[in-house]
Amino acid sequence: MSQNPNPNLSQFLMFYSQSEAGNGLTRGLENEIAKKTYVSTKLDRDLAKAILNGSLKLVILTGNAGDGKTAFIQKLESAAEAHGATLDAKDELGSKFTLDGRCYQTLYDGSIELDNKSNHEMLTDFFESLKGDSDPQSEGCLIVAMNEGKLTDFFTKSTDFKWLGAAILDHLITEVPLPESIAIVNLNLRSVVDAHYDQTSVLLDSILDRFVANEFWEPCESCPVKHRCPVFFNVNTFRIRDTGDLSEGNRDTTRKRNESARTARSRLKSIFQILHFRKRIHVTVRDLRSVLAFTLFGKKDCDEIISQVEEGDSDFANNFYYNAIFDTQEKDRIIELIRQFDFGKSSSPMTDSRLSFMRPGSQDFRDLFLSFERSQTDLDDLRKQYDARPKSPEDRTKENLMSAKEYVVSLRRKLFFEDAREENQEQVPHELVPYGSMQSFIDFVRTGEDPDDRLKRDIVLAISRSEKVYDEALGSENICIQTRHEHDLKVRAFFTYPAEYFLLERESKPEQAEYIEFLPASIILKHSERPISLEISLDLFEILMRIRDGYIPAAGEMRTFFLNLLMFKKQLMSTPSPQLLLSGDDFNTYQLSRTPENGVILKQSN
């Protein structure tokens, strides 16, 4: 007989893309729990307001599947009804409604083919009110979600929408600003995390708040196995508790535990910041909900967890959030990318040595980790790994060595989220992260400020050192690029481009990001006079900072990260260089420059 004390868990499991219970909560607002966990975004606050107050006659939402286009349109329809709109028609494709005498029409997916009508015919009918060679004086508003490729294809082929087609194609192809009455919102530009770039809300925080809200987890308080349940452990790690009705003593304790929860949240956010800054993939709201669902709730419902505990098979090590988010067996596309920078599998010899001999629950252990208002169930599983370590040469079996390795990996991951040593809990523990220069990158993205051009000089020096220019003064004052790359050259020559010719900027906010949460994902090194720039992602930035410090990248790293840099160098080499550097031994260099009389002068560099 079912003992299921919390039916909400079964519903939350369905947010995960690889859920064994099915993934029925991955599109729109399909049931009550999807509606309850929906979070308002800038779309709901700013775009919905612009639509319903009559400022726009056409809104086009583009982006990937899972970006929340359908959910937004459904919320817009509900908001219109709440403001007194009259619903004129509604079906599986969209709706028509009237508000304050203005007609609105929505289309959930403008990229589909219908059984009785082609996509071109469907879109022609939808855009009917905007036909013509000049700006139509339409009093209505059209709202459609569709693929940008399909949008371009339709207006390229259609001859009925001369004014509208020209406005949209000019914008998409040559970035000409749109008329004020049209908005194209590209949700591929939306960030699920921010770094206080424009003071907007953080989607991750908002979704996490809803996922761990008390209303969903109160039934767990009466569960017979709550002290062994990994789901309850995970939820309580990130839950922020209200202190209003508590006594003074309990209030202080809860405040401290809330601070621990905020620290764990900030570390979780940093994982998604790394994803964002690597620019390998656009993380959609659906992706975010999927990863959070698996990280917090796993794939087992209450009955399965209770049965596992009652049968004595209570090894939940892989189900604790700090291990789950790096799970090596899952096929979710975001978890697969997160595994690439698994903090547990990087190396910090002194920290790893300390963790190897630290027994879970000891005073040293407690001093190292933050305190939370939750059970200590993960200590039981960590002790099993600790006790299984080899204690003598005879104990060095494959299984025992693996257990010792898994113990350190688990502790490193746990320490990343729960490290009590950091004075500034917003900072990530750098010794555990394979991005030693990440904070410098984030600081510039946040502020756009580079005091005394320090960061620009570091990047310029790194580019020069990638060309084997080791003189720090020369390399930081000029971008130096070798004229020829041949191993047997006795004298090497370098084009030089003074650092003062370049500006360091953060990625600018495009027009299509006006109504969404936006966070620049790149640093741009830009020539001040010519259309030459280098887009620097987090991976390239990290490699450049290592090169600045003397690191020599392997051939594989060069192929993976240096394509942008190679193209940048080739573009620079096509422009005049004010002087050449000549070197015979990597350290002694000579400057060859042109005189005002069109002669040349050769002098040794200082």
C-alpha angles and dihedrals in degrees: 000000000000116000093183103155096177117039089179090076092063089055094047091053089065092067089072115094093221097039116149088213090062128264100252094143098068102096132056122315099319102161143358098280091051089052093047093051095045110117126207116243136182086279090063095041103039111014095043089051092051091049098047095044090058099250095127135049097186131029121181119190115199130177144096128313107278097033092118100253095135093043091052094051090049091050090048090054090050091048090051091052090050088055091053102269119164113230108224100175140350135180139147091290098053142284147268122222139163125226125177090346093306122119120226129189127188131196117192096200123014093180100067130102118229127215094236101031137036121242090249092054092047092052092044089056092045095051093041094117091057098055122128148068095276138039105297115229092230117166093197136077130230121204118190137167114210146144115273091228091054090046092053092044093051097051092042091057101035121089097184098076106053097153096038095042092050092049094049098041093046089052097046096043105033101016095242107168115261124242111270091249093061128069126186111191115195107201090190084078094056118109120212088205130038137198096215090276096146102359093254124147120275111241092206092056092047095048091045089052090055095044094055097036114141093239090070099044106039090097088062091067090075096043113122093221100040092120090059098036113112091201093058089045091052095045092050091050092064101029117115108209127210112246097189099100097037128105117254094260094047090043092059092048092049092047090056091048090048088055088054090051091050090051092052089048093051090051090049088050090053090060090059091043088058089051090050096047094046088062093210094124142004109243110218126202087252090054091050094050090047095053093043091049092053094041093052104029108021118199104295126093125218095272092053093048093048092048091049091052095044092049090054094245095121103146101135099159094125092047097062109104096243091059098033096062089059095041110158096206102054123101098204106131095227095047089050089057094044089055089063090073099033105169090207093062100047117091136247106162099200094044092044092050091050093048093048092065099036113107114218111253096021120130092255088052093050091048091054098053135058121251120244136185095248142090119283093231094135089063090069092058093042090052090054090055091044094049092048093060116114111268097183138016089266090058094058095109122149091252094050093047089050090051091052090050093048090050093057092043091052093047093049090053092046090047091053090060100032107031108147095190099077113099091201104048091193088069119085118234097261095200089064098046123080088220108077093173097044095110092056089051093049093045091056092046089051098049109014086221125132109180112215089352089277096148093045091052090050091052092046090049091049092052090049092048090051083063091050098257104143101174102108097205095048093041095051096043094049139029101236120200123184113238094215132016107213125137098219098054112128093196121032124203127207132196110223129210115186115241089230088071090067137073128203114220139163119240109281123238110255124220091250090062096058094108101037140069104271131191122174110243099195145046113227123214102198134187108236096220108023132055092252122122142157119221108211119199123191092265094051091044092053093050091047092051090050090050088051087057094049103272117147110210122224121245092256092055090050091055094045102046108018105067091095090046092049092052090047091053092048091051091050092049089058089064127073116273117214092218145001127232118215122198134175102178107023092254110051108066136179129204120225112193139163121252124222087255090059093255125121132242128199121202136162116255116245 
